[in-house]
XYZ file of C-alpha atoms in Angstrom:
786
model
C -14.503 35.906 0.516
C -17.120 33.721 2.193
C -18.516 34.554 5.609
C -16.611 32.304 7.972
C -18.588 30.659 10.778
C -16.103 27.970 11.820
C -14.103 29.254 14.821
C -11.080 27.142 13.917
C -11.010 28.561 10.394
C -11.330 32.069 11.808
C -8.340 31.437 14.036
C -6.302 30.132 11.089
C -7.268 33.168 8.973
C -5.466 35.317 11.591
C -2.251 33.543 10.544
C -3.191 34.175 6.878
C -3.463 37.884 7.752
C 0.074 37.748 9.217
C 1.331 36.165 5.984
C -0.405 38.887 3.994
C 1.250 41.577 6.158
C 4.634 40.508 4.707
C 3.421 40.425 1.052
C 4.366 44.008 0.210
C 7.815 43.639 1.778
C 8.629 40.454 -0.142
C 7.236 41.919 -3.364
C 9.629 44.872 -3.017
C 12.764 42.649 -2.727
C 14.836 42.102 -5.853
C 15.261 38.440 -6.967
C 18.654 37.953 -5.302
C 17.477 39.319 -1.974
C 14.346 37.119 -2.108
C 16.459 34.049 -2.800
C 18.760 34.876 0.136
C 15.821 34.629 2.560
C 16.332 30.844 2.560
C 19.740 31.238 4.201
C 18.343 33.866 6.573
C 15.629 31.421 7.697
C 18.127 28.575 8.150
C 20.352 30.789 10.291
C 17.392 31.814 12.435
C 16.537 28.162 12.982
C 20.127 27.519 14.156
C 19.799 30.449 16.550
C 16.804 28.909 18.360
C 13.688 29.897 16.403
C 11.282 27.187 15.225
C 9.293 26.617 12.034
C 6.132 28.137 13.523
C 8.061 31.352 14.214
C 9.124 31.510 10.560
C 5.806 30.535 9.011
C 4.353 34.008 8.152
C 7.549 35.244 6.483
C 8.472 31.926 4.869
C 4.982 31.536 3.392
C 5.186 35.093 2.070
C 8.566 34.364 0.484
C 7.469 31.202 -1.318
C 4.198 32.869 -2.302
C 6.146 35.667 -3.988
C 8.469 33.097 -5.575
C 5.460 31.251 -6.962
C 4.358 34.478 -8.591
C 7.782 35.266 -10.099
C 8.696 31.750 -11.256
C 5.292 30.208 -12.102
C 3.213 33.357 -12.671
C 0.767 32.036 -10.020
C 0.105 33.799 -6.727
C -1.597 31.548 -4.118
C -5.027 32.740 -2.950
C -5.754 33.320 0.715
C -7.625 29.999 0.878
C -4.528 28.246 -0.495
C -2.401 29.883 2.180
C -4.998 28.623 4.686
C -4.606 25.104 3.279
C -0.813 25.431 3.562
C -1.067 26.316 7.256
C -3.291 23.289 7.889
C -0.741 21.073 6.143
C 2.166 22.516 8.116
C 0.314 21.804 11.359
C 0.156 18.087 10.471
C -3.512 17.925 9.520
C -5.628 17.254 6.435
C -6.693 20.113 4.182
C -9.919 19.139 2.472
C -9.879 21.199 -0.724
C -12.339 20.786 -3.567
C -11.125 19.630 -7.009
C -9.513 22.458 -8.964
C -8.673 24.577 -5.893
C -4.941 24.270 -6.579
C -3.632 21.722 -4.121
C -0.332 21.423 -6.012
C 0.423 25.129 -5.570
C -0.860 25.064 -1.971
C 1.770 22.405 -1.138
C 4.671 24.690 -2.113
C 4.294 26.673 1.117
C 4.427 23.944 3.789
C 6.961 21.924 1.751
C 9.338 24.906 1.531
C 8.920 25.804 5.219
C 9.505 22.231 6.428
C 12.538 21.731 4.158
C 14.342 24.629 5.846
C 15.540 22.602 8.840
C 17.386 20.144 6.594
C 15.642 17.064 7.924
C 13.895 16.317 4.642
C 10.393 16.546 3.200
C 8.671 13.819 1.202
C 5.651 14.660 -0.954
C 3.650 11.582 -1.977
C 1.511 11.818 -5.130
C -1.215 9.521 -6.545
C 0.996 8.061 -9.305
C 4.478 8.328 -10.878
C 3.274 10.621 -13.700
C 2.044 13.188 -11.163
C 5.248 12.851 -9.086
C 7.371 13.674 -12.138
C 5.020 16.386 -13.380
C 4.677 18.177 -10.033
C 8.400 17.893 -9.255
C 9.223 19.394 -12.614
C 6.744 22.293 -12.337
C 7.065 23.111 -8.634
C 10.747 22.183 -8.515
C 11.497 25.423 -10.368
C 10.366 27.355 -7.293
C 12.321 25.280 -4.772
C 15.557 25.387 -6.795
C 15.104 29.128 -7.356
C 14.973 29.505 -3.584
C 18.105 27.388 -3.123
C 16.676 24.025 -2.098
C 17.444 20.656 -3.673
C 14.664 18.497 -5.100
C 14.529 14.947 -6.518
C 11.986 12.469 -7.859
C 11.869 8.987 -6.351
C 10.165 7.363 -9.359
C 10.955 6.995 -13.069
C 8.364 5.827 -15.572
C 11.015 4.891 -18.121
C 13.689 2.969 -16.196
C 14.613 1.486 -12.868
C 16.383 3.815 -10.415
C 19.743 2.452 -9.231
C 21.025 2.328 -5.676
C 23.559 5.159 -6.126
C 20.843 7.407 -7.575
C 18.556 6.672 -4.590
C 21.272 7.962 -2.238
C 21.220 11.312 -4.041
C 17.403 11.322 -4.171
C 16.851 10.768 -0.485
C 19.650 13.169 0.459
C 17.658 16.001 -1.199
C 15.710 18.603 0.786
C 12.499 17.614 -1.026
C 11.546 14.288 -2.575
C 8.508 13.735 -4.824
C 7.472 10.084 -4.974
C 4.524 7.653 -4.675
C 3.403 5.658 -1.649
C 4.218 2.470 -3.528
C 7.793 3.509 -4.358
C 8.407 4.898 -0.874
C 7.192 1.720 0.813
C 9.367 -0.588 -1.284
C 12.412 1.698 -0.958
C 12.015 1.487 2.827
C 11.819 -2.335 2.766
C 14.716 -2.748 0.317
C 16.892 -0.313 2.306
C 16.368 -2.482 5.358
C 17.679 -5.534 3.497
C 21.086 -3.842 2.964
C 24.223 -5.583 4.256
C 26.662 -2.638 4.434
C 26.276 0.997 5.502
C 27.290 2.243 2.033
C 24.340 0.392 0.490
C 21.776 2.245 2.646
C 20.101 5.320 1.158
C 16.891 6.007 3.078
C 16.577 9.310 4.929
C 14.990 9.665 8.345
C 11.203 9.874 8.215
C 10.611 13.540 9.129
C 7.709 15.249 7.365
C 5.468 13.724 4.717
C 2.693 15.416 2.748
C 0.292 12.987 1.036
C -1.766 14.071 -1.925
C -5.133 12.256 -2.224
C -4.563 11.247 1.387
C -7.865 9.343 1.716
C -6.937 7.084 -1.180
C -3.601 6.144 0.419
C -4.474 6.005 4.134
C -8.009 4.630 3.823
C -8.651 2.921 0.515
C -5.211 1.338 0.228
C -4.469 1.175 3.956
C -4.725 -2.611 4.279
C -2.732 -3.437 1.188
C 0.536 -4.977 2.342
C 3.641 -4.074 0.430
C 5.523 -7.354 0.180
C 9.014 -8.091 -1.108
C 9.075 -11.698 -2.149
C 11.977 -14.093 -2.607
C 13.142 -17.502 -1.437
C 10.891 -19.601 -3.736
C 8.835 -22.386 -2.207
C 8.858 -25.883 -3.755
C 6.594 -25.504 -6.779
C 3.355 -27.471 -6.579
C 2.135 -29.603 -9.508
C -1.449 -29.591 -8.195
C -2.583 -26.285 -9.729
C -3.404 -27.671 -13.189
C -5.141 -30.844 -12.089
C -7.216 -28.894 -9.493
C -8.156 -26.365 -12.201
C -9.245 -29.232 -14.500
C -11.418 -30.634 -11.711
C -13.127 -27.310 -10.986
C -14.225 -27.070 -14.639
C -16.296 -30.254 -14.203
C -18.396 -28.827 -11.324
C -21.900 -27.390 -11.494
C -22.771 -24.155 -9.647
C -25.310 -24.465 -6.786
C -25.015 -28.219 -7.045
C -21.312 -28.978 -6.478
C -20.402 -25.675 -4.926
C -22.108 -22.596 -3.503
C -21.318 -18.899 -3.056
C -22.612 -16.672 -0.280
C -25.022 -13.860 -1.187
C -22.204 -11.288 -1.487
C -20.033 -13.654 -3.590
C -17.144 -13.259 -1.187
C -16.790 -16.889 -0.229
C -17.243 -20.203 -1.981
C -17.279 -23.818 -0.761
C -17.913 -27.361 -1.984
C -21.253 -28.992 -1.223
C -21.456 -32.624 -0.056
C -21.940 -33.630 -3.647
C -18.935 -31.551 -4.621
C -16.835 -33.357 -2.031
C -18.043 -36.726 -3.414
C -17.149 -35.574 -6.914
C -13.628 -34.626 -5.746
C -13.075 -38.013 -4.095
C -14.271 -39.767 -7.248
C -12.213 -37.559 -9.604
C -8.968 -38.007 -7.632
C -9.755 -41.620 -6.626
C -9.329 -41.017 -2.903
C -11.250 -42.180 0.101
C -11.344 -39.002 2.264
C -10.659 -35.498 0.900
C -10.195 -34.250 4.450
C -7.569 -36.800 5.390
C -4.201 -35.510 6.539
C -2.388 -36.876 3.464
C -4.680 -34.964 1.110
C -4.328 -31.654 2.909
C -2.361 -30.032 0.023
C -4.845 -31.314 -2.571
C -7.805 -29.842 -0.697
C -5.947 -26.509 -0.410
C -5.364 -26.408 -4.177
C -9.019 -27.299 -4.937
C -10.080 -24.398 -2.730
C -7.612 -22.073 -4.498
C -8.909 -23.122 -7.942
C -12.512 -22.673 -6.828
C -11.749 -19.129 -5.536
C -9.815 -18.246 -8.694
C -12.783 -19.176 -10.892
C -15.645 -17.870 -8.778
C -14.350 -14.921 -6.741
C -11.881 -13.313 -9.143
C -13.053 -11.891 -12.479
C -10.904 -10.699 -15.344
C -11.216 -6.909 -16.008
C -12.722 -6.436 -12.580
C -10.120 -7.823 -10.195
C -7.222 -8.234 -12.578
C -6.158 -7.779 -16.195
C -3.838 -9.791 -18.476
C -0.977 -7.639 -19.736
C 2.264 -8.884 -21.324
C 1.146 -12.441 -20.521
C 1.040 -11.603 -16.804
C -1.816 -11.425 -14.314
C -1.829 -7.883 -12.923
C -4.096 -7.008 -10.034
C -6.449 -4.016 -10.160
C -7.056 -1.645 -7.272
C -10.697 -2.230 -6.323
C -11.164 1.472 -5.526
C -9.720 3.270 -8.563
C -9.191 0.585 -11.181
C -5.438 1.197 -11.468
C -2.983 -1.652 -11.992
C -1.110 -2.461 -8.772
C 2.321 -2.998 -10.275
C 4.535 -5.614 -8.521
C 1.703 -6.816 -6.258
C 0.684 -10.474 -6.180
C -1.897 -12.431 -4.216
C -0.368 -14.640 -1.543
C -0.640 -18.307 -0.491
C -0.928 -19.696 -4.012
C -4.019 -17.734 -5.124
C -2.059 -15.800 -7.763
C -0.772 -19.064 -9.245
C -4.313 -20.484 -9.283
C -5.507 -17.505 -11.336
C -2.549 -17.862 -13.711
C -3.508 -21.505 -14.235
C -7.147 -20.501 -14.862
C -6.034 -17.996 -17.518
C -3.602 -20.491 -19.163
C -0.591 -18.326 -18.397
C 2.832 -19.630 -17.349
C 2.673 -20.185 -13.570
C 5.109 -17.968 -11.672
C 6.960 -19.366 -8.683
C 5.192 -19.138 -5.346
C 7.588 -17.254 -3.074
C 8.084 -16.495 0.568
C 7.547 -12.945 1.849
C 10.972 -11.447 2.705
C 9.695 -8.142 4.059
C 6.271 -6.605 4.471
C 4.604 -3.400 5.657
C 1.176 -1.744 5.245
C 0.667 1.895 4.321
C -0.892 2.400 7.740
C 2.329 1.556 9.529
C 4.643 3.030 6.911
C 3.242 6.517 7.324
C 2.774 6.282 11.094
C 6.577 6.199 11.329
C 6.927 9.832 10.191
C 7.548 12.530 12.755
C 4.831 14.664 11.109
C 2.254 13.627 8.529
C -0.229 15.770 6.613
C -2.489 15.337 3.597
C -4.675 16.911 0.936
C -7.851 15.615 -0.660
C -11.259 16.764 -1.820
C -13.118 14.131 0.214
C -12.155 13.380 3.816
C -14.944 14.758 6.005
C -16.849 11.452 6.248
C -13.710 9.805 7.703
C -12.856 12.533 10.240
C -13.021 10.266 13.343
C -10.789 7.608 11.721
C -8.107 10.058 10.631
C -7.977 11.461 14.162
C -8.047 8.032 15.841
C -5.505 6.300 13.602
C -3.196 9.072 12.455
C -3.857 11.924 14.900
C -4.797 14.244 12.031
C -7.724 16.637 12.018
C -9.709 17.128 8.816
C -10.242 20.837 8.139
C -12.482 21.881 5.231
C -10.963 24.781 3.292
C -13.483 27.272 1.800
C -13.429 27.441 -2.018
C -11.945 30.523 -3.658
C -15.141 30.904 -5.626
C -18.585 29.509 -4.759
C -19.327 26.071 -6.258
C -22.127 26.270 -8.832
C -22.083 22.645 -10.049
C -25.505 20.985 -10.146
C -25.638 17.580 -8.459
C -28.791 16.062 -9.836
C -30.789 13.294 -8.128
C -30.200 9.676 -9.169
C -32.135 8.083 -12.002
C -33.150 4.637 -10.760
C -34.388 1.780 -12.980
C -35.355 -1.825 -12.377
C -33.123 -3.513 -14.934
C -29.611 -2.980 -16.310
C -30.778 -2.743 -19.974
C -33.288 0.037 -18.995
C -30.526 1.927 -17.261
C -28.064 1.591 -20.108
C -30.682 2.658 -22.642
C -31.586 5.804 -20.677
C -27.945 6.634 -19.915
C -26.855 6.389 -23.566
C -29.783 8.606 -24.597
C -28.621 11.204 -22.056
C -25.026 11.028 -23.358
C -26.310 11.465 -26.953
C -28.339 14.490 -25.858
C -25.254 16.159 -24.313
C -23.096 15.167 -27.262
C -25.490 16.650 -29.805
C -25.062 20.094 -28.239
C -21.279 19.486 -27.830
C -21.308 19.530 -24.037
C -18.374 17.396 -22.824
C -19.255 14.197 -20.952
C -17.246 12.103 -18.496
C -18.965 8.689 -18.213
C -17.609 6.816 -15.174
C -17.917 3.032 -14.758
C -17.253 0.692 -11.847
C -14.940 -1.744 -13.693
C -12.722 -2.184 -16.751
C -15.186 -4.600 -18.324
C -18.060 -2.138 -17.983
C -15.982 0.659 -19.478
C -15.407 -1.564 -22.529
C -19.120 -2.412 -22.805
C -20.108 1.288 -22.783
C -17.335 1.997 -25.269
C -18.746 -0.568 -27.717
C -22.304 0.851 -27.351
C -21.052 4.390 -28.018
C -19.189 3.199 -31.114
C -22.362 1.547 -32.359
C -24.130 4.891 -31.832
C -21.412 6.634 -33.838
C -20.110 8.690 -30.901
C -16.324 9.153 -30.934
C -14.810 8.941 -27.484
C -11.695 8.205 -25.376
C -11.453 5.303 -22.878
C -9.419 5.606 -19.673
C -8.923 2.359 -17.803
C -6.115 0.104 -16.606
C -5.113 -0.765 -20.172
C -4.172 2.771 -21.191
C -2.874 4.524 -18.048
C 0.171 5.889 -20.001
C -2.282 8.087 -21.967
C -4.099 9.209 -18.800
C -2.870 12.831 -18.733
C -3.493 13.272 -22.482
C -7.046 11.825 -22.243
C -7.929 13.976 -19.251
C -6.527 17.128 -20.878
C -9.066 16.651 -23.695
C -12.029 15.668 -21.474
C -13.295 19.230 -21.009
C -13.196 20.231 -24.692
C -16.237 20.835 -26.906
C -17.899 17.603 -27.994
C -15.571 15.394 -25.925
C -16.858 12.111 -24.534
C -14.639 10.182 -22.132
C -15.402 6.751 -20.665
C -13.347 6.053 -17.548
C -13.160 3.752 -14.536
C -13.280 5.518 -11.172
C -9.591 6.509 -11.529
C -10.866 9.346 -13.835
C -7.525 11.073 -13.941
C -7.477 11.818 -10.238
C -4.869 14.462 -9.467
C -5.218 16.110 -12.917
C -7.709 18.944 -13.405
C -10.243 18.733 -16.246
C -10.119 22.274 -17.633
C -12.994 23.539 -19.747
C -12.293 24.408 -23.358
C -13.539 27.559 -25.138
C -17.328 27.773 -25.298
C -17.968 24.925 -22.887
C -19.009 27.080 -19.937
C -21.983 28.534 -21.772
C -23.194 24.969 -22.526
C -23.263 24.141 -18.799
C -19.695 22.840 -18.316
C -18.578 19.223 -17.946
C -21.281 16.611 -17.347
C -20.197 13.769 -15.081
C -22.406 10.705 -15.574
C -21.936 7.823 -13.131
C -23.056 4.505 -14.592
C -23.474 3.159 -11.038
C -22.612 4.160 -7.506
C -19.293 3.109 -5.986
C -18.845 1.294 -2.698
C -18.018 4.458 -0.799
C -19.781 7.824 -0.892
C -16.307 9.445 -0.812
C -15.525 7.988 -4.234
C -18.851 9.247 -5.581
C -17.967 12.729 -4.308
C -14.563 12.502 -5.946
C -16.237 11.757 -9.252
C -18.742 14.580 -8.899
C -15.786 16.858 -8.116
C -14.339 16.308 -11.595
C -16.891 18.939 -12.723
C -17.350 22.463 -11.401
C -13.713 23.334 -10.642
C -12.853 26.908 -9.532
C -16.449 28.110 -9.814
C -16.980 26.624 -13.309
C -20.437 25.369 -14.242
C -20.951 21.619 -14.416
C -23.313 18.875 -13.444
C -23.258 15.327 -12.081
C -25.787 12.537 -12.097
C -25.743 8.846 -11.290
C -27.729 6.133 -13.085
C -28.768 3.149 -10.973
C -30.426 -0.202 -11.630
C -31.486 -2.902 -9.193
C -29.010 -5.186 -11.012
C -25.964 -3.061 -10.094
C -23.184 -4.809 -8.205
C -23.571 -2.622 -5.158
C -27.287 -3.368 -4.809
C -27.154 -7.081 -5.769
C -24.197 -7.927 -3.459
C -24.776 -5.548 -0.578
C -28.488 -4.713 -0.762
C -31.303 -6.212 1.315
C -33.205 -9.324 0.189
C -36.326 -7.350 -0.763
C -34.378 -5.847 -3.668
C -33.866 -9.222 -5.294
C -37.487 -10.187 -4.656
C -38.741 -6.901 -6.142
C -36.560 -7.398 -9.214
C -37.811 -10.955 -9.764
C -41.406 -9.721 -9.496
C -40.917 -6.862 -12.001
C -38.406 -8.415 -14.421
C -41.155 -9.940 -16.648
C -42.782 -6.564 -17.222
C -39.653 -4.643 -18.298
C -39.522 -2.863 -21.649
C -36.007 -1.473 -22.181
C -37.251 0.761 -24.985
C -39.491 2.494 -22.431
C -37.325 2.791 -19.284
C -39.440 3.397 -16.179
C -37.994 5.470 -13.330
C -38.295 4.338 -9.711
C -38.966 7.379 -7.522
C -40.244 5.989 -4.221
C -38.278 7.009 -1.186
C -37.158 3.467 -0.265
C -35.281 3.293 -3.624
C -33.814 6.809 -3.570
C -32.435 6.389 -0.071
C -31.178 2.827 -0.526
C -27.739 3.576 -1.980
C -26.841 5.943 0.893
C -27.734 3.298 3.458
C -25.628 0.629 1.675
C -22.654 2.974 1.279
C -22.831 3.905 4.944
C -22.846 0.210 5.886
C -19.903 -0.495 3.511
C -17.927 2.439 4.930
C -18.454 1.110 8.475
C -17.378 -2.359 7.320
C -14.232 -0.914 5.688
C -13.429 1.083 8.806
C -13.748 -2.041 10.991
C -11.539 -3.983 8.595
C -8.842 -1.294 8.668
C -8.864 -1.217 12.460
C -8.610 -5.019 12.549
C -5.756 -4.914 10.028
C -3.918 -2.382 12.163
C -4.382 -4.549 15.256
C -3.099 -7.632 13.461
C -0.182 -5.722 12.003
C 0.850 -4.317 15.370
C 2.721 -7.472 16.305
C 4.594 -7.507 13.007
C 5.336 -3.755 13.356
C 6.931 -4.221 16.790
C 8.953 -7.180 15.625
C 10.017 -5.419 12.429
C 11.230 -2.361 14.315
C 13.268 -4.494 16.737
C 14.829 -6.491 13.887
C 15.608 -3.431 11.721
C 17.098 -1.627 14.724
C 19.322 -4.620 15.499
C 20.387 -4.825 11.827
C 21.290 -1.113 11.693
C 23.259 -1.398 14.939
C 25.379 -4.120 13.339
C 25.683 -2.369 9.959
C 26.851 0.934 11.411
C 29.150 -0.611 14.021
C 32.844 0.174 13.403
C 34.174 -2.111 16.114
C 35.325 -5.706 15.826
C 32.482 -7.904 17.074
C 34.633 -10.525 18.837
C 33.131 -9.824 22.216
C 29.632 -9.873 20.831
C 30.302 -13.310 19.267
C 31.530 -14.645 22.623
C 28.541 -13.111 24.439
C 26.184 -14.694 21.869
C 27.821 -18.073 22.281
C 27.631 -17.820 26.091
C 23.832 -17.265 25.984
C 23.343 -20.162 23.594
C 25.465 -22.525 25.663
C 23.430 -21.627 28.768
C 20.239 -22.514 26.891
C 21.700 -25.771 25.591
C 23.185 -26.865 28.874
C 20.028 -26.048 30.892
C 18.708 -29.372 29.673
C 20.416 -32.140 31.734
C 20.266 -34.557 28.799
C 22.602 -32.297 26.820
C 25.359 -32.994 29.375
C 25.610 -36.518 27.920
C 28.728 -37.130 25.834
C 26.755 -38.123 22.741
C 24.439 -35.054 22.764
C 27.317 -32.687 23.478
C 29.518 -34.044 20.661
C 26.565 -33.860 18.254
C 26.002 -30.209 19.263
C 29.636 -29.315 18.635
C 29.722 -31.096 15.282
C 26.524 -29.404 14.111
C 27.295 -25.873 15.266
C 30.919 -25.246 16.265
C 33.517 -27.483 14.683
C 33.367 -30.229 12.059
C 36.731 -31.642 13.192
C 37.575 -31.740 16.843
C 39.072 -34.013 19.478
C 36.971 -34.243 22.614
C 39.366 -34.249 25.571
C 36.919 -33.737 28.427
C 36.083 -36.665 30.709
C 32.504 -37.886 30.420
C 31.640 -36.697 33.925
C 32.396 -32.980 33.677
C 29.973 -30.472 35.224
C 27.999 -27.766 33.375
C 30.484 -24.993 34.218
C 33.552 -26.778 32.870
C 31.686 -27.857 29.716
C 30.613 -24.256 29.033
C 34.214 -23.111 29.558
C 35.404 -25.748 27.097
C 32.802 -24.609 24.499
C 33.795 -20.964 24.917
C 37.439 -21.931 24.280
C 36.363 -23.543 20.974
C 34.819 -20.178 19.991
C 37.897 -18.212 21.032
C 40.158 -20.562 19.091
C 38.037 -19.962 15.999
C 38.237 -16.170 16.492
C 42.054 -16.406 16.571
C 41.951 -18.597 13.465
C 39.755 -16.054 11.628
C 42.092 -13.230 12.635
C 45.010 -15.143 11.159
C 43.262 -15.782 7.794
C 41.681 -12.308 7.513
C 44.682 -10.009 7.327
C 43.122 -6.829 8.734
C 40.471 -5.722 11.237
C 38.142 -4.395 8.514
C 37.933 -7.780 6.773
C 37.268 -9.515 10.118
C 34.578 -6.982 11.053
C 32.882 -7.385 7.663
C 32.907 -11.205 8.005
C 31.445 -11.029 11.496
C 28.762 -8.601 10.339
C 27.809 -10.746 7.347
C 27.625 -13.872 9.507
C 25.136 -12.265 11.914
C 23.166 -10.352 9.244
C 22.707 -13.496 7.169
C 21.304 -15.221 10.240
C 18.962 -12.306 10.994
C 17.731 -12.053 7.419
C 17.098 -15.780 6.820
C 15.259 -16.065 10.164
C 13.320 -12.840 9.626
C 12.204 -13.931 6.128
C 10.896 -17.122 7.640
C 9.187 -15.166 10.444
C 7.439 -12.696 8.050
C 6.174 -15.565 5.970
C 5.189 -17.501 9.113
C 3.176 -14.549 10.496
C 1.283 -14.296 7.193
C 0.409 -18.030 7.378
C -0.600 -17.680 11.037
C -2.866 -14.726 10.167
C -4.656 -16.746 7.495
C -5.007 -19.719 9.831
C -6.430 -17.927 12.865
C -9.168 -16.055 10.925
C -11.147 -19.306 10.669
C -10.934 -19.867 14.448
C -13.679 -17.310 15.029
C -16.120 -20.045 13.925
C -15.040 -22.122 16.926
C -15.773 -19.214 19.301
C -12.090 -18.108 19.590
C -10.784 -14.560 19.304
C -8.618 -14.517 16.115
C -6.613 -11.471 17.274
C -5.776 -13.083 20.629
C -4.878 -16.369 18.868
C -2.628 -14.475 16.412
C -0.849 -12.470 19.146
C -0.240 -15.597 21.197
C 1.198 -17.575 18.274
C 3.165 -14.580 16.943
C 4.824 -14.074 20.326
C 5.739 -17.773 20.518
C 7.078 -17.664 16.963
C 9.160 -14.547 17.786
C 10.815 -16.320 20.730
C 11.815 -19.238 18.492
C 13.121 -16.815 15.859
C 15.397 -15.044 18.371
C 16.998 -18.308 19.393
C 17.350 -19.380 15.781
C 19.072 -16.045 14.869
C 21.633 -16.516 17.645
C 22.358 -20.136 16.719
C 22.544 -19.405 12.942
C 24.779 -16.407 13.559
C 27.207 -18.445 15.653
C 27.081 -21.335 13.153
C 27.822 -18.980 10.245
C 30.864 -17.636 12.029
C 32.184 -20.980 13.238
C 31.568 -23.294 10.269
C 31.990 -21.029 7.177
C 34.900 -21.746 4.854
C 37.107 -18.790 4.005
C 39.055 -19.276 0.718
C 41.635 -16.811 -0.511
C 41.669 -16.313 -4.264
C 44.603 -15.527 -6.587
C 43.929 -11.767 -6.368
C 43.862 -11.874 -2.531
C 40.100 -11.651 -2.287
C 38.436 -13.804 0.366
C 35.416 -15.919 -0.658
C 32.983 -17.026 2.046
C 31.146 -20.350 1.829
C 28.439 -20.433 4.472
C 27.314 -23.772 5.992
């Protein structure tokens, strides 16, 4: 064991010693007695003890169960990691240190109180694999376990009820988020399946809570009117000349028409002023087409699969299933790629991973790389990052970068290095930044006669198989930065004596954390290995994010380059450059996540209020007659507060539109507000009596009243979610006119929320009052809403 200097780790090791003190006792118990400890623990919880009281014995029990069922006995450092996870913090454990086995201890302990544990994995394959392997232990100890994802088929509503009723659920962040949103679109209590958010353990926690934090999970529906401007705008963009008709900023994150480009547009579309109000939609579609062509690249930002545009995660290169760009951008890309344009839809429900996981009572996570984001994890999620010592010292060699002026020089030197490793049969993992670069390196290796596997977004189904072979003699694997994360690369026979797995990075990633993840693919559990990155001044990271002197230096040297004789750059200003850029990018990403959280706060508060109101209605068992009358009373007060609405014409219009299509107005034209309100309330009460007569029992009446109000809530909330997204896009540009976008967003969101509340009340009353109820031959009642 390492010498421990960290006082916090020393303190935690005292708990490890207490766990160890029960090892002999648990080892002496026969199987049946060990299994019965689960009931003993549950009884002790009922009698007033808490999970912390049980930890030493419970960890010792599951540790012994791991040994008997899986033939694996967790090391002390894994027990240490389990304690950190139980305490609601992040256990930073190096690749290969056995995070999957570590999780069995806190998962078992936190499942004992019956409130549910959710373990989130990096992808559906890992969720199914880990649930199958570790599930043997949980079931052996008497706990129920389910998997919330299925790679083969869609999981049905009834199955989800069983899944989320289990003690332990293995799933993915993507599946969990959408299950939460769909559950909150349910109409009846029997349709709901989600458990309370108690304890969640997130594997690769930095990937979920940092890299994917801003990605909104959106359920779309309610199609907009389809525009016919996508194709014509796309045709126009193809006539433009770069730097003449349009320009991009240095980082290629924004694009705009020049004055000549605007003139070209007005000539092409035969209009007098592109910025006129009547050409607002046309200008929007021209902008979308321009962005689709210039800012989004195939095999970098998206792939075409099954004649569909599928977005790629910019961090790990994985396909983001079910995710589409908003506000027409996805349709613009489809038009660009000559694929059938999918309908542009409204957002029905939305949540970010940040706010999804902040709803849990306790949250913890595991990863190999979290130290650089310690302050953010503490600030945003109230989780400490605690680095767990390795079971065996790390002996991997992390070599200094090899830096070249040009891309051809770098590729030439990199391929020579791969050939050198391959000749002595040392396995190589060659990591690229994008799908397109992985395919380029694959073609070069084929030309060199080097057999290899390719792991990118096009062959994710073979990911586990490819990674399982990556550490074998003579193996060469080309992969995007996903690199089989969550699956260990185990060394084959004879590989250790050759130096272990060689990880070659074809360029640095945007974040140093991702670089460290890639290095960590080699050298697991004290194995030998090495890592090295190859860099050129033409790399995306340096071109887009680097200082101006890089471009000037490249232009000066580019004429003297001989790719057959690559020349290394060794001066300090080159070797230190990547670290500076990555630090700057990490700070930018952090600021963007904080801003996203601030913007999403308004939506979060509104979402919680709306979902709480929905659940109150769904789970109510009482007839809602009084609530309908109360709702009507508030609306009538609002309506009658305007003196103009006391006029006979306005009042009769209000009744016809919202209360009764066919009525005889028997009030004199000079009645006061009080008597008019009383008259309106009587109309509502008459309708309630009428509904009670048609609907033969209280349950039917209750269901009709619930549906009337829920339909109003849902239609208004769908409009509000979509509206907030449009407001967010609109206010961002106001920073150029010296306005605070966040303040502008909060102001408009609050105003929009007030209008939504009034609309929900009016729509709910209208649904109840004006719906037609028709009884069929079999006695079933059909509802036709207005």
